[in-house]
GROMACS .gro file of C-alpha atoms in nm:
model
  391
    1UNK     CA    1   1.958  -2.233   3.083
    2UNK     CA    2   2.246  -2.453   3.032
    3UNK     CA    3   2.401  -2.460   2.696
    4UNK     CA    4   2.307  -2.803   2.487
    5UNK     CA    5   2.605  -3.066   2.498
    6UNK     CA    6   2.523  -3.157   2.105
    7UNK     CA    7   2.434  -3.005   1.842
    8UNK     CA    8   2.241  -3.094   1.507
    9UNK     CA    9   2.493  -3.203   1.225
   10UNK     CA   10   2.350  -3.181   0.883
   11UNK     CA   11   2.471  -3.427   0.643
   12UNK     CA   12   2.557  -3.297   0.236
   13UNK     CA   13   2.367  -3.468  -0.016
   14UNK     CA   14   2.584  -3.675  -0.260
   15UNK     CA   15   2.339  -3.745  -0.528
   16UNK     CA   16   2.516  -3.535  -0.739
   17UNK     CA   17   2.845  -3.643  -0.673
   18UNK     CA   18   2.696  -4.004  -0.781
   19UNK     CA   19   2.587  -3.827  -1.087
   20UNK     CA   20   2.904  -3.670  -1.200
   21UNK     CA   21   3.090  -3.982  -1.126
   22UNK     CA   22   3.302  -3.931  -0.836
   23UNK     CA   23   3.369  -3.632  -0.564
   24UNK     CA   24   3.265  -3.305  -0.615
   25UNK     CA   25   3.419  -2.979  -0.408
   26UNK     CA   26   3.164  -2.756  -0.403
   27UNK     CA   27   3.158  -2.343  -0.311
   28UNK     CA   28   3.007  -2.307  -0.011
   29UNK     CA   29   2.959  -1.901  -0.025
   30UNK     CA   30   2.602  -1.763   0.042
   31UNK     CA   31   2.492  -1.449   0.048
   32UNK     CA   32   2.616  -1.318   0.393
   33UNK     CA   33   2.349  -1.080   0.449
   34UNK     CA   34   2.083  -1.311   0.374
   35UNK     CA   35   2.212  -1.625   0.547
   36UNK     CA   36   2.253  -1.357   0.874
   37UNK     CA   37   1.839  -1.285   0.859
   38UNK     CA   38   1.754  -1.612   0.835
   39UNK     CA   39   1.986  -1.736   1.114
   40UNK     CA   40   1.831  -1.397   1.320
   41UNK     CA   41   1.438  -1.546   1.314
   42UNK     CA   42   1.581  -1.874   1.466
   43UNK     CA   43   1.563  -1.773   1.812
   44UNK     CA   44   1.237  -1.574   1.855
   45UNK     CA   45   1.072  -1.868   1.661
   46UNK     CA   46   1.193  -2.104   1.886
   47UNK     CA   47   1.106  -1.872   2.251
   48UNK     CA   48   0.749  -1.838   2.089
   49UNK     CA   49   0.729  -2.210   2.047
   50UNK     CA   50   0.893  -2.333   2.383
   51UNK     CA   51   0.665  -2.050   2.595
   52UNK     CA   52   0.341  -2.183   2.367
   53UNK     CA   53   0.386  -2.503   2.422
   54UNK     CA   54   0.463  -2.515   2.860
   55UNK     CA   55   0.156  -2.213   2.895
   56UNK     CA   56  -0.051  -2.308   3.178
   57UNK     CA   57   0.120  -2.637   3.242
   58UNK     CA   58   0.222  -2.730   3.556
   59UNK     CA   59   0.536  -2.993   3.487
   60UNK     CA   60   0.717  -2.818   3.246
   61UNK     CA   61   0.904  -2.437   3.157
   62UNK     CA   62   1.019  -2.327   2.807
   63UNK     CA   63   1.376  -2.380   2.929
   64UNK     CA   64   1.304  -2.742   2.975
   65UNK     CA   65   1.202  -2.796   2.648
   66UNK     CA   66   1.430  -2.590   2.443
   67UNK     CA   67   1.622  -2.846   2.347
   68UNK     CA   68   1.371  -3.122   2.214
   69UNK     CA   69   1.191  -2.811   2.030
   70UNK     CA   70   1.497  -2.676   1.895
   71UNK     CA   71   1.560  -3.042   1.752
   72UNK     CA   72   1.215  -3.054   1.594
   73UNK     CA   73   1.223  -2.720   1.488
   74UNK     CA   74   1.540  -2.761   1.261
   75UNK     CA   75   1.388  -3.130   1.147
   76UNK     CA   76   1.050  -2.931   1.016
   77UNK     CA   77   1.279  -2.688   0.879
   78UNK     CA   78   1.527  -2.912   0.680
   79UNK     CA   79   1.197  -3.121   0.568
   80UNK     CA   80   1.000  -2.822   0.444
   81UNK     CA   81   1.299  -2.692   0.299
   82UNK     CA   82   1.357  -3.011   0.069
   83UNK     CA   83   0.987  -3.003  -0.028
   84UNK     CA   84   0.975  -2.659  -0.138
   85UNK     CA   85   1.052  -2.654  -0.524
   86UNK     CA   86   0.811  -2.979  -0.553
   87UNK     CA   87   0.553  -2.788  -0.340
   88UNK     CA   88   0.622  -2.444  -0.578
   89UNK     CA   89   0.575  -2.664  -0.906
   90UNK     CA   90   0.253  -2.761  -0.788
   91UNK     CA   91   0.124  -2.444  -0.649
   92UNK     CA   92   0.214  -2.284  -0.950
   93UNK     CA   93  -0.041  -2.491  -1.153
   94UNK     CA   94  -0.299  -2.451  -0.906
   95UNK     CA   95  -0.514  -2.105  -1.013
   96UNK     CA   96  -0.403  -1.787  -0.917
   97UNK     CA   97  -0.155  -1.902  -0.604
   98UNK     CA   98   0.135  -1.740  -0.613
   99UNK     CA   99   0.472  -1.876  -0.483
  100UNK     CA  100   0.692  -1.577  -0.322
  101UNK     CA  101   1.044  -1.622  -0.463
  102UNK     CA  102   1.222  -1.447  -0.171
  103UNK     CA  103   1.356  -1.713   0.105
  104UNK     CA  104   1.340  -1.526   0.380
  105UNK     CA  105   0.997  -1.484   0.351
  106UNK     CA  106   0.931  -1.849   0.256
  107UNK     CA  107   1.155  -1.961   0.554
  108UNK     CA  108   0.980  -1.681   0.819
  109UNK     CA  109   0.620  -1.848   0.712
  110UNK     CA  110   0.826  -2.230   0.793
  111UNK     CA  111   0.916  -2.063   1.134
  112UNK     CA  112   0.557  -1.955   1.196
  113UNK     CA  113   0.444  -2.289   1.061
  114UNK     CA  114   0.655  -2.473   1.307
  115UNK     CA  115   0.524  -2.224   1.608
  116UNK     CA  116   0.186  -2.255   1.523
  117UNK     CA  117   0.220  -2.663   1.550
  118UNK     CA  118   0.355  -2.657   1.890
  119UNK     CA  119   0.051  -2.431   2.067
  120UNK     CA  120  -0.053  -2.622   2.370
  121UNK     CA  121  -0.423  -2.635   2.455
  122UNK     CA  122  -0.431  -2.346   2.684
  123UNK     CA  123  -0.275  -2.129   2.399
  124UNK     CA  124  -0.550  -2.238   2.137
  125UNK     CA  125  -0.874  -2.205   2.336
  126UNK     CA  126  -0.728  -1.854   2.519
  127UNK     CA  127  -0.584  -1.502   2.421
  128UNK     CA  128  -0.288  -1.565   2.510
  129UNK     CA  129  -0.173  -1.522   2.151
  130UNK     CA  130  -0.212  -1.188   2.150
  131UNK     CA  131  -0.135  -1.081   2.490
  132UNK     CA  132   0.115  -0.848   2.547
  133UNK     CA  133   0.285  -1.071   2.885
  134UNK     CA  134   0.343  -1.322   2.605
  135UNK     CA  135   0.519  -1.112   2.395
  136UNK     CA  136   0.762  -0.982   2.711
  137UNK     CA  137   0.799  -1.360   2.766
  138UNK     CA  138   0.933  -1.438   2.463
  139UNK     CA  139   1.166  -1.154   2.454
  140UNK     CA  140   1.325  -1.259   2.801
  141UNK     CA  141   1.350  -1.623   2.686
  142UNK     CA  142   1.556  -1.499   2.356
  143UNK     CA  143   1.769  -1.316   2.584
  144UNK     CA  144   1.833  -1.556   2.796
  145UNK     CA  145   1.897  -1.820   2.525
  146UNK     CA  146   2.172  -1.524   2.436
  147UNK     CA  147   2.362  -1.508   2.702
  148UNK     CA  148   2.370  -1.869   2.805
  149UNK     CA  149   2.489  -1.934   2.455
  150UNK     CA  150   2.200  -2.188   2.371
  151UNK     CA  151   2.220  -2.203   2.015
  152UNK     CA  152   2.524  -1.976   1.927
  153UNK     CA  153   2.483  -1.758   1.573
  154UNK     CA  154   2.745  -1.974   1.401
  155UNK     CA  155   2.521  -2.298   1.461
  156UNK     CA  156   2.216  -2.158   1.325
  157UNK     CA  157   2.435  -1.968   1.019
  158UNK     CA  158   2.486  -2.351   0.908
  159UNK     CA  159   2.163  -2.461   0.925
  160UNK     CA  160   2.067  -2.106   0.739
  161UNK     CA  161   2.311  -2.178   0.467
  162UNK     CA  162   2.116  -2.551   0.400
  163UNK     CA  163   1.796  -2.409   0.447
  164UNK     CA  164   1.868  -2.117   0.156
  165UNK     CA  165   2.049  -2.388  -0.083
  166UNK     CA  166   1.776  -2.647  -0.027
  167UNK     CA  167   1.520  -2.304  -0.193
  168UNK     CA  168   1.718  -2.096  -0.396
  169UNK     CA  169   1.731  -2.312  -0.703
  170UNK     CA  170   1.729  -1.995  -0.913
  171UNK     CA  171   2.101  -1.953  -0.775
  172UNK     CA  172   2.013  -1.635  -0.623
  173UNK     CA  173   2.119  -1.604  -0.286
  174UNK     CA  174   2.400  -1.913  -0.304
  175UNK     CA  175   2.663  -2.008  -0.558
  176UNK     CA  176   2.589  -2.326  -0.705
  177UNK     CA  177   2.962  -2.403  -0.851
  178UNK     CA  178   3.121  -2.750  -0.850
  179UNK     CA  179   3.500  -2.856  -0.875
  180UNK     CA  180   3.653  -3.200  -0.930
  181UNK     CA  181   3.999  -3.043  -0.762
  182UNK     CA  182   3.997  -2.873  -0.455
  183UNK     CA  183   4.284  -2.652  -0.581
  184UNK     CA  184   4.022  -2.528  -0.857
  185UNK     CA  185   3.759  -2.442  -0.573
  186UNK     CA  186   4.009  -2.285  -0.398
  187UNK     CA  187   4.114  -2.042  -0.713
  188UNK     CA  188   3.735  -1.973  -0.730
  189UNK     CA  189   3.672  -1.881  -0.434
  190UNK     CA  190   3.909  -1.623  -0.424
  191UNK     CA  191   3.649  -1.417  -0.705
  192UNK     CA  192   3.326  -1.573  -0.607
  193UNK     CA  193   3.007  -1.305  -0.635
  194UNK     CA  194   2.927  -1.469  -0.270
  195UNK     CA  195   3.257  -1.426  -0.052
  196UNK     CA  196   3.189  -1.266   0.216
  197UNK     CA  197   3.363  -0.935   0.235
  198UNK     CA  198   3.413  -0.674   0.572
  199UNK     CA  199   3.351  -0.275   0.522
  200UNK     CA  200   3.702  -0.072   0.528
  201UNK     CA  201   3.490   0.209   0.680
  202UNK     CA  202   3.611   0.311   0.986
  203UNK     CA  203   3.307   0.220   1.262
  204UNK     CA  204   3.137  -0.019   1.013
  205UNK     CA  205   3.155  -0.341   1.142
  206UNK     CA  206   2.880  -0.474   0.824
  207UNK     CA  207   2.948  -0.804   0.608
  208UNK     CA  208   2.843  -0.870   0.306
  209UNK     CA  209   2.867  -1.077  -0.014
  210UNK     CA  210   3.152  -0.959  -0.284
  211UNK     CA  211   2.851  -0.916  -0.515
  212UNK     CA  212   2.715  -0.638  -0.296
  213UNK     CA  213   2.999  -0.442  -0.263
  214UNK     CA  214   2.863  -0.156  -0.467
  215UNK     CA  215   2.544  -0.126  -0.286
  216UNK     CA  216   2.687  -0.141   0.032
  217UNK     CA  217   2.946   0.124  -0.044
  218UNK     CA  218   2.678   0.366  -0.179
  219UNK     CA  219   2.479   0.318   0.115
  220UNK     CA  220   2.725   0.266   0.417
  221UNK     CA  221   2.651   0.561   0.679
  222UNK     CA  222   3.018   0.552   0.787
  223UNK     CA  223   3.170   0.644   0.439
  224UNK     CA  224   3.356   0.955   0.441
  225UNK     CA  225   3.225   1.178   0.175
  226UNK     CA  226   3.291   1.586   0.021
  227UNK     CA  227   3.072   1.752   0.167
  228UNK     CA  228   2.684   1.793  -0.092
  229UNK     CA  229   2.695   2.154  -0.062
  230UNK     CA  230   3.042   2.185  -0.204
  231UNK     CA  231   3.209   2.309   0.114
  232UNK     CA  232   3.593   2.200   0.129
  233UNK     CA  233   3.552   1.975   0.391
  234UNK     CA  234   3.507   1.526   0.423
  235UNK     CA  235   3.185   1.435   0.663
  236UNK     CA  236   3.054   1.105   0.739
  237UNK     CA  237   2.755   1.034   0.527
  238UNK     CA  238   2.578   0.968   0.857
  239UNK     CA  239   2.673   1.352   0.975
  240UNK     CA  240   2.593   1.510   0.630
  241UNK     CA  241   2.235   1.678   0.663
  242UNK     CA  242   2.310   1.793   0.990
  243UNK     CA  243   2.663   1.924   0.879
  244UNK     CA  244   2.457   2.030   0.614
  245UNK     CA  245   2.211   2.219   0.777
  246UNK     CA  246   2.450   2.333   1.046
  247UNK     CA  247   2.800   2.398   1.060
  248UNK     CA  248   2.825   2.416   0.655
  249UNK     CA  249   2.990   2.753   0.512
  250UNK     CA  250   2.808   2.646   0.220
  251UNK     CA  251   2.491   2.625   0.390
  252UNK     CA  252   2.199   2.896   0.208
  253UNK     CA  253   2.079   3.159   0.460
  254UNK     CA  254   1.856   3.414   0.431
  255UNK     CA  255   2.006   3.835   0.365
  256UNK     CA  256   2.038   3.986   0.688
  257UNK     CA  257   1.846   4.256   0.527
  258UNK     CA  258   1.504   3.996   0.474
  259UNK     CA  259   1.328   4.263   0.689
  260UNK     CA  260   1.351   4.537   0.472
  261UNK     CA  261   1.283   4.370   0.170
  262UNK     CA  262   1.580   4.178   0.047
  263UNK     CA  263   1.434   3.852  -0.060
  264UNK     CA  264   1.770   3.664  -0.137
  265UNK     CA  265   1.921   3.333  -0.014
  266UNK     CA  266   2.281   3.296  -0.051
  267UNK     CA  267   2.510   3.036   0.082
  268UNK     CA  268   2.683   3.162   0.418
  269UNK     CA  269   3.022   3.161   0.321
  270UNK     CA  270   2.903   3.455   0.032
  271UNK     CA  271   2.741   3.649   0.292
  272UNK     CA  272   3.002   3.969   0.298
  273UNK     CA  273   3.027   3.976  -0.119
  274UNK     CA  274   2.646   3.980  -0.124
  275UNK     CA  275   2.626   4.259   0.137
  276UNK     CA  276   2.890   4.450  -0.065
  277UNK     CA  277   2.714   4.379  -0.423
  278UNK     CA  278   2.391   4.449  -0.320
  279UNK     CA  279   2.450   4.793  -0.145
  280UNK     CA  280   2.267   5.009  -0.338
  281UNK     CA  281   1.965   4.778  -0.318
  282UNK     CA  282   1.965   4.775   0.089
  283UNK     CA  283   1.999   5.144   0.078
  284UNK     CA  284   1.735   5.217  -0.175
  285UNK     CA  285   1.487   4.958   0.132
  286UNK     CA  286   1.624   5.148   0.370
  287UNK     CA  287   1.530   5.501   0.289
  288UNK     CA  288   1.183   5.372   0.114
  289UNK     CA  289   1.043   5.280   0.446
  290UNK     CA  290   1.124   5.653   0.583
  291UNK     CA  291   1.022   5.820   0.326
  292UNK     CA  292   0.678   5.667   0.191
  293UNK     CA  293   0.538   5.859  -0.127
  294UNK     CA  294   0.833   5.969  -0.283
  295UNK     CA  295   0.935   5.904  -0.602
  296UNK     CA  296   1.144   5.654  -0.712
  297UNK     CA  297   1.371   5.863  -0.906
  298UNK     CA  298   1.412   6.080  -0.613
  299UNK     CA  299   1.505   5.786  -0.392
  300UNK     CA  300   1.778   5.672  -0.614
  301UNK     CA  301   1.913   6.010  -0.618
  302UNK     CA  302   1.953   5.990  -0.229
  303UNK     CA  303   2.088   5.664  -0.212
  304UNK     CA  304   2.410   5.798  -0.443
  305UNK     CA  305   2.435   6.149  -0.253
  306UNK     CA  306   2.442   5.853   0.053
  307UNK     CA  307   2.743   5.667  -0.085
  308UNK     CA  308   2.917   5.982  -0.165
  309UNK     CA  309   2.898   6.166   0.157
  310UNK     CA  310   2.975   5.859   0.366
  311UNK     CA  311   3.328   5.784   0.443
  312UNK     CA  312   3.489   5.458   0.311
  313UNK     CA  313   3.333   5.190   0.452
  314UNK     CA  314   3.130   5.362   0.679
  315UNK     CA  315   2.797   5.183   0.477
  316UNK     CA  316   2.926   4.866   0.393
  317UNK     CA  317   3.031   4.797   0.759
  318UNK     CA  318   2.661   4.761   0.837
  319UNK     CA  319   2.621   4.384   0.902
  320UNK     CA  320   2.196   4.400   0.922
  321UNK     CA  321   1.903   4.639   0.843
  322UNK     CA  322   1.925   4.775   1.198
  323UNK     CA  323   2.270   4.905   1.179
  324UNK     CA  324   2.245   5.075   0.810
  325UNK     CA  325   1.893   5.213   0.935
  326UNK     CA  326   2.128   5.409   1.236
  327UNK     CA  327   2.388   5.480   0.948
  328UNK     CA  328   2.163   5.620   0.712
  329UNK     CA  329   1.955   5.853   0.946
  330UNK     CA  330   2.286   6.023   1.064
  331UNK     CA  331   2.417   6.078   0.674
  332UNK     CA  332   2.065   6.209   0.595
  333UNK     CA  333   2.063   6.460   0.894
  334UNK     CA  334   2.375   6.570   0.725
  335UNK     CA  335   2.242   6.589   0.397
  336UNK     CA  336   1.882   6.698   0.473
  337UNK     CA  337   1.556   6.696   0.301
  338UNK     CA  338   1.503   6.517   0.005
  339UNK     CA  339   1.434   6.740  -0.262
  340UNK     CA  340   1.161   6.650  -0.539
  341UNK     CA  341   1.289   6.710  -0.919
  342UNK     CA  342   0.940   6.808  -1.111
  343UNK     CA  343   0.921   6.918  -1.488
  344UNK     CA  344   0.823   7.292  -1.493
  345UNK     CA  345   0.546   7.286  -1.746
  346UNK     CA  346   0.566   7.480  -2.091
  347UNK     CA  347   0.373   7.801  -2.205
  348UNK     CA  348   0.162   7.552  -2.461
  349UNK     CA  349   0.103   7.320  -2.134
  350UNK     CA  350  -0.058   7.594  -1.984
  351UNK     CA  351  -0.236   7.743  -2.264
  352UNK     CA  352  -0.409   7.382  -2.354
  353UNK     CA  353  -0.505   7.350  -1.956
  354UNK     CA  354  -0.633   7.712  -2.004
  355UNK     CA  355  -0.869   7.614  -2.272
  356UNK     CA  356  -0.991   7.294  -2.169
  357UNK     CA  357  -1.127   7.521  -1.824
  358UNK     CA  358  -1.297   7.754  -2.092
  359UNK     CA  359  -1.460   7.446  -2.261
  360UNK     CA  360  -1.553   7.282  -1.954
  361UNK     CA  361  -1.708   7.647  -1.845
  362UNK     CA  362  -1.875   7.677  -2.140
  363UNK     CA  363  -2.004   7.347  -2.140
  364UNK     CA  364  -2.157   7.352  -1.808
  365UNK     CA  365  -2.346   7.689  -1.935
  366UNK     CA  366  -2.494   7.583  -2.196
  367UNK     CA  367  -2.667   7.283  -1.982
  368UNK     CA  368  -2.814   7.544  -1.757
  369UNK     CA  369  -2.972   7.736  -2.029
  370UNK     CA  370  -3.107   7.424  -2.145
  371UNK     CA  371  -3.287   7.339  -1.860
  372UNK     CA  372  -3.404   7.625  -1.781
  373UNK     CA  373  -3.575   7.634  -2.170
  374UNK     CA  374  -3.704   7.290  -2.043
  375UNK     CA  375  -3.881   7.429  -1.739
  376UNK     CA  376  -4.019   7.758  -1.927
  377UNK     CA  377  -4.154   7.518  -2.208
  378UNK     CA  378  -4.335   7.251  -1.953
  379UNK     CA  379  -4.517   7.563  -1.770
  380UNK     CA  380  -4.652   7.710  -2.095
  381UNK     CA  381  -4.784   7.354  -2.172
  382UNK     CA  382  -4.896   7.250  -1.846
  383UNK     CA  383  -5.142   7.633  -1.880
  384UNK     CA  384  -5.308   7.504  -2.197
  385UNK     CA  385  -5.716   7.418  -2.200
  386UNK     CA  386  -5.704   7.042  -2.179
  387UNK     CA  387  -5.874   7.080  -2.579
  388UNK     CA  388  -5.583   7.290  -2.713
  389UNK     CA  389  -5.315   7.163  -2.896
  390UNK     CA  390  -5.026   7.248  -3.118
  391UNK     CA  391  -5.062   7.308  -3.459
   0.00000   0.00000   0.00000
């Protein structure tokens, strides 16, 4: 595809300048990011249209036609454009239609418009719409237009920029400012909300209106930043949940000792002073799990005989569970059984468990000779003549 040897001009409006009585210089600035979509849908709209339009024909290929369609698709463009806020007024006051306010949208559902117009009859009547060859088709026609420099981004940028004037009357996406001196335009456009501006972020290449600047800079995945988890070092915002996650000193990992017991999550840089803090604790999980059913108080007791036989150190050089486990079983050998401090019990202790036995004895005796008085009493009665009775 050869690139087109003219290209579509499009004409400012005076009206106004009529109005104000002579020339106006007007600010041209438009949203950058905006202006950039728009002038993005051109092409795809256009491959769909060319390849809909030559599908099943015989005479004629979407190259061939590119450039008549490309004319009448910026004509239908321009036109709808113009009619919009006439269009919006009346749509507004027609039930419960609603009129989207965002021009991208309203300019992708032109585009679609305009595609939809140029369907041959082969792509009516058959499913080619929604076949998947068509959809290949249209990508390798968009590349091709590409390469060949059809309809080059600055071209369709311009017609973008009239398209987005001609429906953002709300001044949204465009700045609507008029001078009588160019030197005034000029001195505006030097602090216009819409200038387009470049990222200073090394590897952004992004442009985007003056107004912006804030959101861009709070979003840009190439600013440097300190690092979220307070770490000393600058990462890329792009890099910072895998720095994060990864390579972070800061990063929270769980104690080496998790397998004993020690529930605790402590940022990896802290690692050592938690290890050396919590000492006592890792001993005390250590020793519990070799010697179930003893006391607590007893197992406290062994953990400080452990820290006072051991040599300086010796315990807190244990990086893990595994190592103080081999640690501790040599110190115990050393150190030997652990011994079990019980209360001796008191001469009134044993004189009160002495007569609760004799109460409990005498207790129980006292049942038997009441049921044996039970018994005796049921023969005598069960012996009676069946006419005899108590008195």
């Amino acid at each position: 595809m050869d690139p087109p040897t003219d290209d579509i001009e499009l004409k400012p409006e005076t009206l106004e300048e009529e109005i104000e009585g002579g020339p106006l210089f007007h600010c041209d600035f438009c949203d950058a990011d905006v202006v950039d979509k728009i002038a993005q849908s051109f092409l795809p709209g256009l491959a769909s249209a060319c390849i809909d339009n030559t599908t099943g024909g015989l005479f004629k290929t979407p190259a061939n036609v590119a450039a008549d369609i490309r004319k009448e698709m910026v004509d239908y463009l321009v036109q709808r454009s113009e009619n919009f806020v006439a269009e919006s007024v009346v749509l507004e006051g027609v039930g419960d239609v609603e009129v989207s306010a965002d021009s991208y949208d309203i300019i992708s559902d032109f585009v679609d418009d305009f595609v939809h117009s140029k369907r041959n009859f082969f792509s009516r009547v058959s499913g080619w719409i929604l076949s998947e060859k068509r959809e290949d088709w249209i990508d390798d026609l968009v590349q091709e237009m590409e390469i060949n420099g059809f309809w080059l981004l600055n071209r369709r940028s311009t017609v973008a920029q009239t398209l987005l004037k001609n429906l953002d009357f709300r001044n949204t996406y465009h700045c609507n400012m008029n001078f009588k001196s160019l030197g005034d335009l000029e001195k505006h456009k030097l602090s216009c909300g819409f200038r387009t501006l470049s990222c200073g972020n090394e590897g952004c290449d992004s442009s985007f209106s003056a107004a912006k600047m804030e959101h861009h800079d709070s979003t840009c995945a190439f600013k440097m930043l300190s690092c979220e988890q307070k770490c000393p070092d600058i990462i890329m915002r792009r890099e910072m949940d895998r720095h994060c996650i990864t390579t972070c000193p800061m990063k929270l990992v769980k104690c080496p000792f998790q397998s004993v017991g020690c529930q605790s999550t402590v940022p990896q840089r802290t690692i050592e002073q938690h290890r050396s803090d919590n000492l006592p604790s890792h001993l005390l999980y250590i020793i519990q799990l070799s010697h179930k059913g003893t006391s607590l108080q007893a197992l406290k007791q062994r953990v400080q005989e452990l820290e006072k036989v051991a040599s300086p150190g010796r315990l807190a050089s244990a990086r893990d569970a595994r190592s103080l486990t081999y640690v501790v079983k040599d110190l115990e050998a050393k150190l030997g059984p652990i011994k079990e401090h019980t209360k001796k019990k008191s001469d009134e202790d044993v004189k009160d468990l002495t007569d609760l036995r004799e109460e409990k004895t005498n207790i129980v005796a006292k049942q038997v000779r009441f049921d044996a008085e039970r018994e005796t009493i049921g023969i005598s009665e069960s012996s009676r003549a069946p006419n005899e009775s108590f008195n």
